[in-house]
Amino acid sequence: MYTDEEVQKFNDNSDPDAYPRDNILYNNLVRKNYLLQSHSINVSGGTEKVRYFANFGFQDQAGMWNSAKSIRYNLNMNLSAKITKTTEIAFLLNGNVKKFQNPPSDIPGPTSGEGRIFEVIKFAHPGFSGPNFFSNGDFGSVAAAEIYGGGYDKTNTTQIFSQMSLKQKIPFVPGLSFKGTFAYDPTFM
Protein backbone atom coordinates (compact mmCIF):
# COMPACT_ATOMS: atom_id res chain seq x y z
CA MET A 1 0.00 0.00 0.00
CA TYR A 2 1.11 3.52 -0.72
CA THR A 3 0.59 6.54 1.49
CA ASP A 4 -1.25 9.60 0.17
CA GLU A 5 2.10 11.40 -0.07
CA GLU A 6 3.59 8.57 -2.18
CA VAL A 7 0.55 8.50 -4.47
CA GLN A 8 0.92 12.26 -4.95
CA LYS A 9 4.59 11.77 -5.96
CA PHE A 10 3.44 9.27 -8.61
CA ASN A 11 0.83 11.75 -9.87
CA ASP A 12 2.94 14.91 -9.98
CA ASN A 13 6.20 13.17 -10.97
CA SER A 14 8.11 15.13 -8.33
CA ASP A 15 10.45 12.17 -7.60
CA PRO A 16 10.57 10.19 -10.87
CA ASP A 17 13.36 7.85 -9.78
CA ALA A 18 11.60 6.61 -6.63
CA TYR A 19 7.98 7.04 -7.82
CA PRO A 20 7.96 6.71 -11.60
CA ARG A 21 4.70 7.33 -13.39
CA ASP A 22 5.97 6.63 -16.90
CA ASN A 23 6.62 2.99 -16.14
CA ILE A 24 3.97 1.73 -18.53
CA LEU A 25 5.72 -0.99 -20.52
CA TYR A 26 4.02 -0.23 -23.78
CA ASN A 27 5.08 3.41 -23.71
CA ASN A 28 8.81 3.16 -23.12
CA LEU A 29 10.00 -0.43 -23.55
CA VAL A 30 8.07 -1.80 -26.51
CA ARG A 31 7.76 -0.18 -29.92
CA LYS A 32 4.18 0.75 -30.70
CA ASN A 33 4.69 0.19 -34.41
CA TYR A 34 7.13 -2.16 -36.03
CA LEU A 35 7.32 -2.39 -39.79
CA LEU A 36 6.90 -5.58 -41.76
CA GLN A 37 7.51 -5.37 -45.48
CA SER A 38 7.46 -8.14 -48.03
CA HIS A 39 8.19 -7.96 -51.76
CA SER A 40 8.42 -10.56 -54.50
CA ILE A 41 8.94 -10.76 -58.25
CA ASN A 42 7.73 -13.66 -60.42
CA VAL A 43 8.77 -14.52 -63.96
CA SER A 44 7.28 -17.42 -65.88
CA GLY A 45 6.86 -18.55 -69.44
CA GLY A 46 8.19 -20.90 -72.01
CA THR A 47 7.42 -22.75 -75.18
CA GLU A 48 5.99 -26.14 -75.98
CA LYS A 49 9.38 -27.71 -75.24
CA VAL A 50 10.79 -25.52 -72.44
CA ARG A 51 8.98 -24.05 -69.41
CA TYR A 52 10.40 -21.85 -66.67
CA PHE A 53 9.35 -20.12 -63.47
CA ALA A 54 11.42 -17.92 -61.16
CA ASN A 55 10.53 -16.07 -57.98
CA PHE A 56 12.65 -13.77 -55.87
CA GLY A 57 11.31 -12.58 -52.52
CA PHE A 58 12.44 -10.24 -49.79
CA GLN A 59 11.04 -9.73 -46.28
CA ASP A 60 12.19 -7.24 -43.66
CA GLN A 61 10.66 -7.19 -40.20
CA ALA A 62 11.50 -4.84 -37.37
CA GLY A 63 11.11 -6.25 -33.88
CA MET A 64 9.19 -5.04 -30.86
CA TRP A 65 12.44 -3.50 -29.58
CA ASN A 66 15.58 -2.11 -31.23
CA SER A 67 17.70 -5.20 -30.68
CA ALA A 68 15.34 -7.50 -32.65
CA LYS A 69 14.82 -7.74 -36.40
CA SER A 70 14.88 -10.24 -39.25
CA ILE A 71 15.60 -10.16 -42.96
CA ARG A 72 14.89 -12.99 -45.40
CA TYR A 73 15.67 -13.47 -49.09
CA ASN A 74 13.95 -16.28 -51.05
CA LEU A 75 14.71 -17.75 -54.46
CA ASN A 76 12.63 -20.35 -56.28
CA MET A 77 13.46 -21.53 -59.80
CA ASN A 78 11.90 -24.29 -61.91
CA LEU A 79 13.06 -25.25 -65.40
CA SER A 80 11.75 -28.18 -67.40
CA ALA A 81 12.47 -29.22 -70.97
CA LYS A 82 11.39 -31.93 -73.38
CA ILE A 83 14.65 -33.17 -74.83
CA THR A 84 12.98 -35.69 -77.12
CA LYS A 85 9.40 -36.88 -77.63
CA THR A 86 9.92 -39.41 -74.82
CA THR A 87 12.49 -37.71 -72.54
CA GLU A 88 11.89 -34.85 -70.11
CA ILE A 89 14.40 -33.19 -67.78
CA ALA A 90 13.60 -30.85 -64.88
CA PHE A 91 15.66 -28.74 -62.52
CA LEU A 92 14.24 -27.17 -59.34
CA LEU A 93 16.08 -24.82 -57.00
CA ASN A 94 14.68 -23.34 -53.81
CA GLY A 95 16.76 -21.39 -51.34
CA ASN A 96 16.70 -18.73 -48.70
CA VAL A 97 19.02 -16.59 -46.65
CA LYS A 98 17.77 -15.58 -43.20
CA LYS A 99 19.39 -12.99 -40.96
CA PHE A 100 18.10 -12.74 -37.41
CA GLN A 101 19.12 -10.21 -34.78
CA ASN A 102 17.79 -10.85 -31.28
CA PRO A 103 18.48 -9.81 -27.71
CA PRO A 104 21.15 -12.08 -26.19
CA SER A 105 20.22 -15.15 -24.19
CA ASP A 106 21.84 -18.23 -22.75
CA ILE A 107 19.11 -20.33 -24.42
CA PRO A 108 20.06 -21.45 -27.95
CA GLY A 109 17.81 -20.71 -30.92
CA PRO A 110 16.92 -17.84 -33.26
CA THR A 111 14.15 -16.41 -31.02
CA SER A 112 15.53 -17.26 -27.57
CA GLY A 113 16.31 -13.61 -26.70
CA GLU A 114 12.66 -12.70 -26.86
CA GLY A 115 11.96 -15.45 -24.35
CA ARG A 116 14.43 -13.88 -21.92
CA ILE A 117 12.77 -10.48 -22.29
CA PHE A 118 9.32 -11.90 -21.61
CA GLU A 119 10.80 -13.59 -18.55
CA VAL A 120 12.20 -10.35 -17.06
CA ILE A 121 9.51 -7.94 -18.23
CA LYS A 122 7.26 -8.98 -15.35
CA PHE A 123 9.69 -7.17 -13.04
CA ALA A 124 9.25 -3.81 -14.81
CA HIS A 125 6.59 -2.11 -12.73
CA PRO A 126 6.60 0.68 -10.14
CA GLY A 127 7.20 -0.36 -6.58
CA PHE A 128 9.20 -3.41 -7.52
CA SER A 129 12.15 -2.27 -9.59
CA GLY A 130 11.88 1.50 -9.84
CA PRO A 131 11.58 3.26 -13.18
CA ASN A 132 12.49 1.65 -16.46
CA PHE A 133 14.93 4.54 -16.96
CA PHE A 134 16.30 6.82 -14.25
CA SER A 135 16.11 10.58 -14.76
CA ASN A 136 19.85 10.62 -15.64
CA GLY A 137 19.23 8.12 -18.52
CA ASP A 138 20.63 5.01 -16.80
CA PHE A 139 18.68 1.76 -16.93
CA GLY A 140 16.34 1.29 -14.00
CA SER A 141 14.45 -1.97 -14.42
CA VAL A 142 15.95 -5.31 -15.35
CA ALA A 143 13.71 -5.37 -18.43
CA ALA A 144 15.05 -2.04 -19.74
CA ALA A 145 18.63 -3.24 -19.26
CA GLU A 146 17.88 -6.53 -21.07
CA ILE A 147 16.19 -4.82 -24.00
CA TYR A 148 18.47 -1.83 -24.51
CA GLY A 149 21.71 -2.63 -22.71
CA GLY A 150 22.33 -6.31 -23.37
CA GLY A 151 23.56 -6.06 -26.95
CA TYR A 152 22.30 -8.56 -29.49
CA ASP A 153 22.97 -11.96 -31.06
CA LYS A 154 23.06 -12.42 -34.80
CA THR A 155 22.20 -15.67 -36.58
CA ASN A 156 22.62 -16.13 -40.32
CA THR A 157 21.23 -19.20 -42.09
CA THR A 158 21.50 -20.20 -45.74
CA GLN A 159 19.45 -23.11 -47.06
CA ILE A 160 19.52 -24.52 -50.59
CA PHE A 161 17.19 -27.23 -51.83
CA SER A 162 17.96 -28.50 -55.32
CA GLN A 163 16.51 -31.29 -57.37
CA MET A 164 17.17 -32.65 -60.84
CA SER A 165 15.04 -35.29 -62.50
CA LEU A 166 14.93 -37.26 -65.74
CA LYS A 167 11.70 -38.83 -66.94
CA GLN A 168 11.79 -41.38 -69.74
CA LYS A 169 8.67 -42.76 -71.41
CA ILE A 170 8.91 -46.33 -72.67
CA PRO A 171 7.57 -46.01 -76.21
CA PHE A 172 6.84 -49.72 -76.79
CA VAL A 173 4.76 -50.01 -73.54
CA PRO A 174 1.96 -47.39 -73.59
CA GLY A 175 1.61 -45.48 -70.29
CA LEU A 176 4.85 -46.82 -68.80
CA SER A 177 7.71 -44.49 -67.84
CA PHE A 178 10.48 -44.28 -65.30
CA LYS A 179 11.83 -41.29 -63.49
CA GLY A 180 15.13 -40.74 -61.72
CA THR A 181 15.60 -37.90 -59.23
CA PHE A 182 18.70 -36.49 -57.57
CA ALA A 183 18.49 -33.95 -54.74
CA TYR A 184 21.11 -32.03 -52.80
CA ASP A 185 20.09 -29.96 -49.76
CA PRO A 186 22.91 -28.27 -47.83
CA THR A 187 22.22 -25.88 -44.96
CA PHE A 188 24.79 -23.38 -43.70
CA MET A 189 24.55 -21.63 -40.34
mmCIF file with all atom_site columns, N, CA, C and O in Angstrom, residues 25-66:
data_model
loop_
_atom_site.group_PDB
_atom_site.id
_atom_site.type_symbol
_atom_site.label_atom_id
_atom_site.label_alt_id
_atom_site.label_comp_id
_atom_site.label_asym_id
_atom_site.label_entity_id
_atom_site.label_seq_id
_atom_site.pdbx_PDB_ins_code
_atom_site.Cartn_x
_atom_site.Cartn_y
_atom_site.Cartn_z
_atom_site.occupancy
_atom_site.B_iso_or_equiv
_atom_site.pdbx_formal_charge
_atom_site.auth_seq_id
_atom_site.auth_comp_id
_atom_site.auth_asym_id
_atom_site.auth_atom_id
_atom_site.pdbx_PDB_model_num
ATOM 1   N N  . LEU A 1 25 ? 4.842  -0.248  -19.613 1.00 0.00 ? 25 LEU A N  1
ATOM 2   C CA . LEU A 1 25 ? 5.715  -0.986  -20.516 1.00 0.00 ? 25 LEU A CA 1
ATOM 3   C C  . LEU A 1 25 ? 5.519  -0.603  -21.965 1.00 0.00 ? 25 LEU A C  1
ATOM 4   O O  . LEU A 1 25 ? 6.473  -0.432  -22.710 1.00 0.00 ? 25 LEU A O  1
ATOM 5   N N  . TYR A 1 26 ? 4.289  -0.480  -22.371 1.00 0.00 ? 26 TYR A N  1
ATOM 6   C CA . TYR A 1 26 ? 4.021  -0.234  -23.779 1.00 0.00 ? 26 TYR A CA 1
ATOM 7   C C  . TYR A 1 26 ? 4.546  1.125   -24.230 1.00 0.00 ? 26 TYR A C  1
ATOM 8   O O  . TYR A 1 26 ? 4.882  1.302   -25.382 1.00 0.00 ? 26 TYR A O  1
ATOM 9   N N  . ASN A 1 27 ? 4.643  2.070   -23.317 1.00 0.00 ? 27 ASN A N  1
ATOM 10  C CA . ASN A 1 27 ? 5.077  3.408   -23.710 1.00 0.00 ? 27 ASN A CA 1
ATOM 11  C C  . ASN A 1 27 ? 6.579  3.563   -23.852 1.00 0.00 ? 27 ASN A C  1
ATOM 12  O O  . ASN A 1 27 ? 7.038  4.333   -24.684 1.00 0.00 ? 27 ASN A O  1
ATOM 13  N N  . ASN A 1 28 ? 7.376  2.882   -23.030 1.00 0.00 ? 28 ASN A N  1
ATOM 14  C CA . ASN A 1 28 ? 8.808  3.158   -23.124 1.00 0.00 ? 28 ASN A CA 1
ATOM 15  C C  . ASN A 1 28 ? 9.710  1.928   -23.259 1.00 0.00 ? 28 ASN A C  1
ATOM 16  O O  . ASN A 1 28 ? 10.901 2.083   -23.323 1.00 0.00 ? 28 ASN A O  1
ATOM 17  N N  . LEU A 1 29 ? 9.155  0.741   -23.317 1.00 0.00 ? 29 LEU A N  1
ATOM 18  C CA . LEU A 1 29 ? 9.998  -0.435  -23.546 1.00 0.00 ? 29 LEU A CA 1
ATOM 19  C C  . LEU A 1 29 ? 9.710  -1.123  -24.879 1.00 0.00 ? 29 LEU A C  1
ATOM 20  O O  . LEU A 1 29 ? 10.596 -1.683  -25.490 1.00 0.00 ? 29 LEU A O  1
ATOM 21  N N  . VAL A 1 30 ? 8.472  -1.079  -25.308 1.00 0.00 ? 30 VAL A N  1
ATOM 22  C CA . VAL A 1 30 ? 8.066  -1.804  -26.515 1.00 0.00 ? 30 VAL A CA 1
ATOM 23  C C  . VAL A 1 30 ? 7.688  -0.792  -27.590 1.00 0.00 ? 30 VAL A C  1
ATOM 24  O O  . VAL A 1 30 ? 6.991  0.180   -27.315 1.00 0.00 ? 30 VAL A O  1
ATOM 25  N N  . ARG A 1 31 ? 8.149  -1.040  -28.805 1.00 0.00 ? 31 ARG A N  1
ATOM 26  C CA . ARG A 1 31 ? 7.760  -0.175  -29.924 1.00 0.00 ? 31 ARG A CA 1
ATOM 27  C C  . ARG A 1 31 ? 6.264  -0.314  -30.182 1.00 0.00 ? 31 ARG A C  1
ATOM 28  O O  . ARG A 1 31 ? 5.731  -1.410  -30.209 1.00 0.00 ? 31 ARG A O  1
ATOM 29  N N  . LYS A 1 32 ? 5.606  0.807   -30.402 1.00 0.00 ? 32 LYS A N  1
ATOM 30  C CA . LYS A 1 32 ? 4.178  0.754   -30.697 1.00 0.00 ? 32 LYS A CA 1
ATOM 31  C C  . LYS A 1 32 ? 3.936  0.257   -32.120 1.00 0.00 ? 32 LYS A C  1
ATOM 32  O O  . LYS A 1 32 ? 2.956  -0.403  -32.389 1.00 0.00 ? 32 LYS A O  1
ATOM 33  N N  . ASN A 1 33 ? 4.813  0.603   -33.009 1.00 0.00 ? 33 ASN A N  1
ATOM 34  C CA . ASN A 1 33 ? 4.687  0.190   -34.407 1.00 0.00 ? 33 ASN A CA 1
ATOM 35  C C  . ASN A 1 33 ? 6.006  -0.418  -34.856 1.00 0.00 ? 33 ASN A C  1
ATOM 36  O O  . ASN A 1 33 ? 7.059  0.166   -34.649 1.00 0.00 ? 33 ASN A O  1
ATOM 37  N N  . TYR A 1 34 ? 5.927  -1.563  -35.459 1.00 0.00 ? 34 TYR A N  1
ATOM 38  C CA . TYR A 1 34 ? 7.126  -2.157  -36.025 1.00 0.00 ? 34 TYR A CA 1
ATOM 39  C C  . TYR A 1 34 ? 6.781  -2.639  -37.420 1.00 0.00 ? 34 TYR A C  1
ATOM 40  O O  . TYR A 1 34 ? 5.790  -3.301  -37.662 1.00 0.00 ? 34 TYR A O  1
ATOM 41  N N  . LEU A 1 35 ? 7.593  -2.232  -38.371 1.00 0.00 ? 35 LEU A N  1
ATOM 42  C CA . LEU A 1 35 ? 7.325  -2.392  -39.788 1.00 0.00 ? 35 LEU A CA 1
ATOM 43  C C  . LEU A 1 35 ? 7.607  -3.816  -40.256 1.00 0.00 ? 35 LEU A C  1
ATOM 44  O O  . LEU A 1 35 ? 8.615  -4.414  -39.890 1.00 0.00 ? 35 LEU A O  1
ATOM 45  N N  . LEU A 1 36 ? 6.707  -4.320  -41.063 1.00 0.00 ? 36 LEU A N  1
ATOM 46  C CA . LEU A 1 36 ? 6.905  -5.584  -41.765 1.00 0.00 ? 36 LEU A CA 1
ATOM 47  C C  . LEU A 1 36 ? 6.674  -5.299  -43.235 1.00 0.00 ? 36 LEU A C  1
ATOM 48  O O  . LEU A 1 36 ? 5.610  -4.797  -43.610 1.00 0.00 ? 36 LEU A O  1
ATOM 49  N N  . GLN A 1 37 ? 7.681  -5.558  -44.041 1.00 0.00 ? 37 GLN A N  1
ATOM 50  C CA . GLN A 1 37 ? 7.512  -5.370  -45.484 1.00 0.00 ? 37 GLN A CA 1
ATOM 51  C C  . GLN A 1 37 ? 7.934  -6.634  -46.206 1.00 0.00 ? 37 GLN A C  1
ATOM 52  O O  . GLN A 1 37 ? 8.874  -7.310  -45.802 1.00 0.00 ? 37 GLN A O  1
ATOM 53  N N  . SER A 1 38 ? 7.201  -6.937  -47.250 1.00 0.00 ? 38 SER A N  1
ATOM 54  C CA . SER A 1 38 ? 7.456  -8.136  -48.026 1.00 0.00 ? 38 SER A CA 1
ATOM 55  C C  . SER A 1 38 ? 7.276  -7.803  -49.509 1.00 0.00 ? 38 SER A C  1
ATOM 56  O O  . SER A 1 38 ? 6.290  -7.163  -49.889 1.00 0.00 ? 38 SER A O  1
ATOM 57  N N  . HIS A 1 39 ? 8.226  -8.236  -50.330 1.00 0.00 ? 39 HIS A N  1
ATOM 58  C CA . HIS A 1 39 ? 8.189  -7.964  -51.762 1.00 0.00 ? 39 HIS A CA 1
ATOM 59  C C  . HIS A 1 39 ? 8.583  -9.233  -52.505 1.00 0.00 ? 39 HIS A C  1
ATOM 60  O O  . HIS A 1 39 ? 9.409  -10.008 -52.024 1.00 0.00 ? 39 HIS A O  1
ATOM 61  N N  . SER A 1 40 ? 8.004  -9.415  -53.679 1.00 0.00 ? 40 SER A N  1
ATOM 62  C CA . SER A 1 40 ? 8.417  -10.555 -54.503 1.00 0.00 ? 40 SER A CA 1
ATOM 63  C C  . SER A 1 40 ? 8.222  -10.232 -55.974 1.00 0.00 ? 40 SER A C  1
ATOM 64  O O  . SER A 1 40 ? 7.386  -9.403  -56.353 1.00 0.00 ? 40 SER A O  1
ATOM 65  N N  . ILE A 1 41 ? 9.007  -10.896 -56.798 1.00 0.00 ? 41 ILE A N  1
ATOM 66  C CA . ILE A 1 41 ? 8.944  -10.759 -58.253 1.00 0.00 ? 41 ILE A CA 1
ATOM 67  C C  . ILE A 1 41 ? 8.850  -12.168 -58.837 1.00 0.00 ? 41 ILE A C  1
ATOM 68  O O  . ILE A 1 41 ? 9.629  -13.047 -58.468 1.00 0.00 ? 41 ILE A O  1
ATOM 69  N N  . ASN A 1 42 ? 7.898  -12.378 -59.741 1.00 0.00 ? 42 ASN A N  1
ATOM 70  C CA . ASN A 1 42 ? 7.728  -13.663 -60.422 1.00 0.00 ? 42 ASN A CA 1
ATOM 71  C C  . ASN A 1 42 ? 7.953  -13.486 -61.914 1.00 0.00 ? 42 ASN A C  1
ATOM 72  O O  . ASN A 1 42 ? 7.520  -12.478 -62.491 1.00 0.00 ? 42 ASN A O  1
ATOM 73  N N  . VAL A 1 43 ? 8.583  -14.480 -62.509 1.00 0.00 ? 43 VAL A N  1
ATOM 74  C CA . VAL A 1 43 ? 8.767  -14.524 -63.956 1.00 0.00 ? 43 VAL A CA 1
ATOM 75  C C  . VAL A 1 43 ? 8.445  -15.945 -64.384 1.00 0.00 ? 43 VAL A C  1
ATOM 76  O O  . VAL A 1 43 ? 8.949  -16.904 -63.791 1.00 0.00 ? 43 VAL A O  1
ATOM 77  N N  . SER A 1 44 ? 7.596  -16.079 -65.391 1.00 0.00 ? 44 SER A N  1
ATOM 78  C CA . SER A 1 44 ? 7.278  -17.419 -65.882 1.00 0.00 ? 44 SER A CA 1
ATOM 79  C C  . SER A 1 44 ? 7.008  -17.360 -67.375 1.00 0.00 ? 44 SER A C  1
ATOM 80  O O  . SER A 1 44 ? 6.683  -16.310 -67.927 1.00 0.00 ? 44 SER A O  1
ATOM 81  N N  . GLY A 1 45 ? 7.115  -18.494 -68.006 1.00 0.00 ? 45 GLY A N  1
ATOM 82  C CA . GLY A 1 45 ? 6.856  -18.547 -69.439 1.00 0.00 ? 45 GLY A CA 1
ATOM 83  C C  . GLY A 1 45 ? 7.427  -19.803 -70.028 1.00 0.00 ? 45 GLY A C  1
ATOM 84  O O  . GLY A 1 45 ? 7.697  -20.781 -69.331 1.00 0.00 ? 45 GLY A O  1
ATOM 85  N N  . GLY A 1 46 ? 7.610  -19.760 -71.338 1.00 0.00 ? 46 GLY A N  1
ATOM 86  C CA . GLY A 1 46 ? 8.194  -20.900 -72.008 1.00 0.00 ? 46 GLY A CA 1
ATOM 87  C C  . GLY A 1 46 ? 7.568  -21.157 -73.356 1.00 0.00 ? 46 GLY A C  1
ATOM 88  O O  . GLY A 1 46 ? 6.775  -20.370 -73.871 1.00 0.00 ? 46 GLY A O  1
ATOM 89  N N  . THR A 1 47 ? 7.933  -22.293 -73.901 1.00 0.00 ? 47 THR A N  1
ATOM 90  C CA . THR A 1 47 ? 7.423  -22.752 -75.185 1.00 0.00 ? 47 THR A CA 1
ATOM 91  C C  . THR A 1 47 ? 6.829  -24.137 -74.979 1.00 0.00 ? 47 THR A C  1
ATOM 92  O O  . THR A 1 47 ? 6.707  -24.609 -73.848 1.00 0.00 ? 47 THR A O  1
ATOM 93  N N  . GLU A 1 48 ? 6.523  -24.785 -76.083 1.00 0.00 ? 48 GLU A N  1
ATOM 94  C CA . GLU A 1 48 ? 5.992  -26.143 -75.980 1.00 0.00 ? 48 GLU A CA 1
ATOM 95  C C  . GLU A 1 48 ? 7.042  -27.106 -75.428 1.00 0.00 ? 48 GLU A C  1
ATOM 96  O O  . GLU A 1 48 ? 6.724  -28.082 -74.759 1.00 0.00 ? 48 GLU A O  1
ATOM 97  N N  . LYS A 1 49 ? 8.310  -26.796 -75.667 1.00 0.00 ? 49 LYS A N  1
ATOM 98  C CA . LYS A 1 49 ? 9.376  -27.706 -75.238 1.00 0.00 ? 49 LYS A CA 1
ATOM 99  C C  . LYS A 1 49 ? 10.081 -27.288 -73.948 1.00 0.00 ? 49 LYS A C  1
ATOM 100 O O  . LYS A 1 49 ? 10.639 -28.127 -73.260 1.00 0.00 ? 49 LYS A O  1
ATOM 101 N N  . VAL A 1 50 ? 10.081 -26.002 -73.639 1.00 0.00 ? 50 VAL A N  1
ATOM 102 C CA . VAL A 1 50 ? 10.794 -25.516 -72.444 1.00 0.00 ? 50 VAL A CA 1
ATOM 103 C C  . VAL A 1 50 ? 9.856  -24.632 -71.640 1.00 0.00 ? 50 VAL A C  1
ATOM 104 O O  . VAL A 1 50 ? 9.209  -23.737 -72.187 1.00 0.00 ? 50 VAL A O  1
ATOM 105 N N  . ARG A 1 51 ? 9.774  -24.882 -70.315 1.00 0.00 ? 51 ARG A N  1
ATOM 106 C CA . ARG A 1 51 ? 8.977  -24.051 -69.407 1.00 0.00 ? 51 ARG A CA 1
ATOM 107 C C  . ARG A 1 51 ? 9.872  -23.592 -68.262 1.00 0.00 ? 51 ARG A C  1
ATOM 108 O O  . ARG A 1 51 ? 10.750 -24.328 -67.815 1.00 0.00 ? 51 ARG A O  1
ATOM 109 N N  . TYR A 1 52 ? 9.599  -22.363 -67.776 1.00 0.00 ? 52 TYR A N  1
ATOM 110 C CA . TYR A 1 52 ? 10.400 -21.852 -66.667 1.00 0.00 ? 52 TYR A CA 1
ATOM 111 C C  . TYR A 1 52 ? 9.531  -21.020 -65.732 1.00 0.00 ? 52 TYR A C  1
ATOM 112 O O  . TYR A 1 52 ? 8.502  -20.475 -66.111 1.00 0.00 ? 52 TYR A O  1
ATOM 113 N N  . PHE A 1 53 ? 9.980  -20.950 -64.500 1.00 0.00 ? 53 PHE A N  1
ATOM 114 C CA . PHE A 1 53 ? 9.354  -20.117 -63.467 1.00 0.00 ? 53 PHE A CA 1
ATOM 115 C C  . PHE A 1 53 ? 10.460 -19.682 -62.519 1.00 0.00 ? 53 PHE A C  1
ATOM 116 O O  . PHE A 1 53 ? 11.323 -20.481 -62.139 1.00 0.00 ? 53 PHE A O  1
ATOM 117 N N  . ALA A 1 54 ? 10.447 -18.421 -62.137 1.00 0.00 ? 54 ALA A N  1
ATOM 118 C CA . ALA A 1 54 ? 11.422 -17.920 -61.159 1.00 0.00 ? 54 ALA A CA 1
ATOM 119 C C  . ALA A 1 54 ? 10.720 -16.935 -60.237 1.00 0.00 ? 54 ALA A C  1
ATOM 120 O O  . ALA A 1 54 ? 9.841  -16.174 -60.665 1.00 0.00 ? 54 ALA A O  1
ATOM 121 N N  . ASN A 1 55 ? 11.084 -16.969 -58.974 1.00 0.00 ? 55 ASN A N  1
ATOM 122 C CA . ASN A 1 55 ? 10.528 -16.068 -57.978 1.00 0.00 ? 55 ASN A CA 1
ATOM 123 C C  . ASN A 1 55 ? 11.668 -15.613 -57.077 1.00 0.00 ? 55 ASN A C  1
ATOM 124 O O  . ASN A 1 55 ? 12.471 -16.422 -56.617 1.00 0.00 ? 55 ASN A O  1
ATOM 125 N N  . PHE A 1 56 ? 11.709 -14.322 -56.836 1.00 0.00 ? 56 PHE A N  1
ATOM 126 C CA . PHE A 1 56 ? 12.651 -13.767 -55.868 1.00 0.00 ? 56 PHE A CA 1
ATOM 127 C C  . PHE A 1 56 ? 11.833 -12.992 -54.854 1.00 0.00 ? 56 PHE A C  1
ATOM 128 O O  . PHE A 1 56 ? 10.986 -12.184 -55.219 1.00 0.00 ? 56 PHE A O  1
ATOM 129 N N  . GLY A 1 57 ? 12.064 -13.254 -53.570 1.00 0.00 ? 57 GLY A N  1
ATOM 130 C CA . GLY A 1 57 ? 11.310 -12.581 -52.520 1.00 0.00 ? 57 GLY A CA 1
ATOM 131 C C  . GLY A 1 57 ? 12.224 -11.964 -51.474 1.00 0.00 ? 57 GLY A C  1
ATOM 132 O O  . GLY A 1 57 ? 13.356 -12.410 -51.268 1.00 0.00 ? 57 GLY A O  1
ATOM 133 N N  . PHE A 1 58 ? 11.713 -10.943 -50.835 1.00 0.00 ? 58 PHE A N  1
ATOM 134 C CA . PHE A 1 58 ? 12.444 -10.238 -49.786 1.00 0.00 ? 58 PHE A CA 1
ATOM 135 C C  . PHE A 1 58 ? 11.456 -9.889  -48.682 1.00 0.00 ? 58 PHE A C  1
ATOM 136 O O  . PHE A 1 58 ? 10.343 -9.431  -48.950 1.00 0.00 ? 58 PHE A O  1
ATOM 137 N N  . GLN A 1 59 ? 11.864 -10.115 -47.426 1.00 0.00 ? 59 GLN A N  1
ATOM 138 C CA . GLN A 1 59 ? 11.037 -9.733  -46.281 1.00 0.00 ? 59 GLN A CA 1
ATOM 139 C C  . GLN A 1 59 ? 11.932 -9.087  -45.227 1.00 0.00 ? 59 GLN A C  1
ATOM 140 O O  . GLN A 1 59 ? 13.005 -9.598  -44.919 1.00 0.00 ? 59 GLN A O  1
ATOM 141 N N  . ASP A 1 60 ? 11.477 -7.966  -44.696 1.00 0.00 ? 60 ASP A N  1
ATOM 142 C CA . ASP A 1 60 ? 12.195 -7.239  -43.659 1.00 0.00 ? 60 ASP A CA 1
ATOM 143 C C  . ASP A 1 60 ? 11.208 -6.956  -42.540 1.00 0.00 ? 60 ASP A C  1
ATOM 144 O O  . ASP A 1 60 ? 10.144 -6.399  -42.780 1.00 0.00 ? 60 ASP A O  1
ATOM 145 N N  . GLN A 1 61 ? 11.557 -7.383  -41.337 1.00 0.00 ? 61 GLN A N  1
ATOM 146 C CA . GLN A 1 61 ? 10.656 -7.188  -40.201 1.00 0.00 ? 61 GLN A CA 1
ATOM 147 C C  . GLN A 1 61 ? 11.416 -6.601  -39.028 1.00 0.00 ? 61 GLN A C  1
ATOM 148 O O  . GLN A 1 61 ? 12.397 -7.171  -38.561 1.00 0.00 ? 61 GLN A O  1
ATOM 149 N N  . ALA A 1 62 ? 10.945 -5.443  -38.576 1.00 0.00 ? 62 ALA A N  1
ATOM 150 C CA . ALA A 1 62 ? 11.501 -4.839  -37.365 1.00 0.00 ? 62 ALA A CA 1
ATOM 151 C C  . ALA A 1 62 ? 10.883 -5.545  -36.165 1.00 0.00 ? 62 ALA A C  1
ATOM 152 O O  . ALA A 1 62 ? 9.753  -6.032  -36.226 1.00 0.00 ? 62 ALA A O  1
ATOM 153 N N  . GLY A 1 63 ? 11.613 -5.585  -35.077 1.00 0.00 ? 63 GLY A N  1
ATOM 154 C CA . GLY A 1 63 ? 11.113 -6.245  -33.880 1.00 0.00 ? 63 GLY A CA 1
ATOM 155 C C  . GLY A 1 63 ? 10.388 -5.295  -32.954 1.00 0.00 ? 63 GLY A C  1
ATOM 156 O O  . GLY A 1 63 ? 10.257 -4.100  -33.215 1.00 0.00 ? 63 GLY A O  1
ATOM 157 N N  . MET A 1 64 ? 9.906  -5.846  -31.851 1.00 0.00 ? 64 MET A N  1
ATOM 158 C CA . MET A 1 64 ? 9.185  -5.044  -30.863 1.00 0.00 ? 64 MET A CA 1
ATOM 159 C C  . MET A 1 64 ? 10.128 -4.113  -30.112 1.00 0.00 ? 64 MET A C  1
ATOM 160 O O  . MET A 1 64 ? 9.694  -3.192  -29.446 1.00 0.00 ? 64 MET A O  1
ATOM 161 N N  . TRP A 1 65 ? 11.434 -4.356  -30.203 1.00 0.00 ? 65 TRP A N  1
ATOM 162 C CA . TRP A 1 65 ? 12.435 -3.505  -29.579 1.00 0.00 ? 65 TRP A CA 1
ATOM 163 C C  . TRP A 1 65 ? 13.610 -3.389  -30.545 1.00 0.00 ? 65 TRP A C  1
ATOM 164 O O  . TRP A 1 65 ? 13.737 -4.157  -31.488 1.00 0.00 ? 65 TRP A O  1
ATOM 165 N N  . ASN A 1 66 ? 14.496 -2.434  -30.293 1.00 0.00 ? 66 ASN A N  1
ATOM 166 C CA . ASN A 1 66 ? 15.576 -2.111  -31.233 1.00 0.00 ? 66 ASN A CA 1
ATOM 167 C C  . ASN A 1 66 ? 16.551 -3.254  -31.478 1.00 0.00 ? 66 ASN A C  1
ATOM 168 O O  . ASN A 1 66 ? 17.172 -3.310  -32.523 1.00 0.00 ? 66 ASN A O  1
#
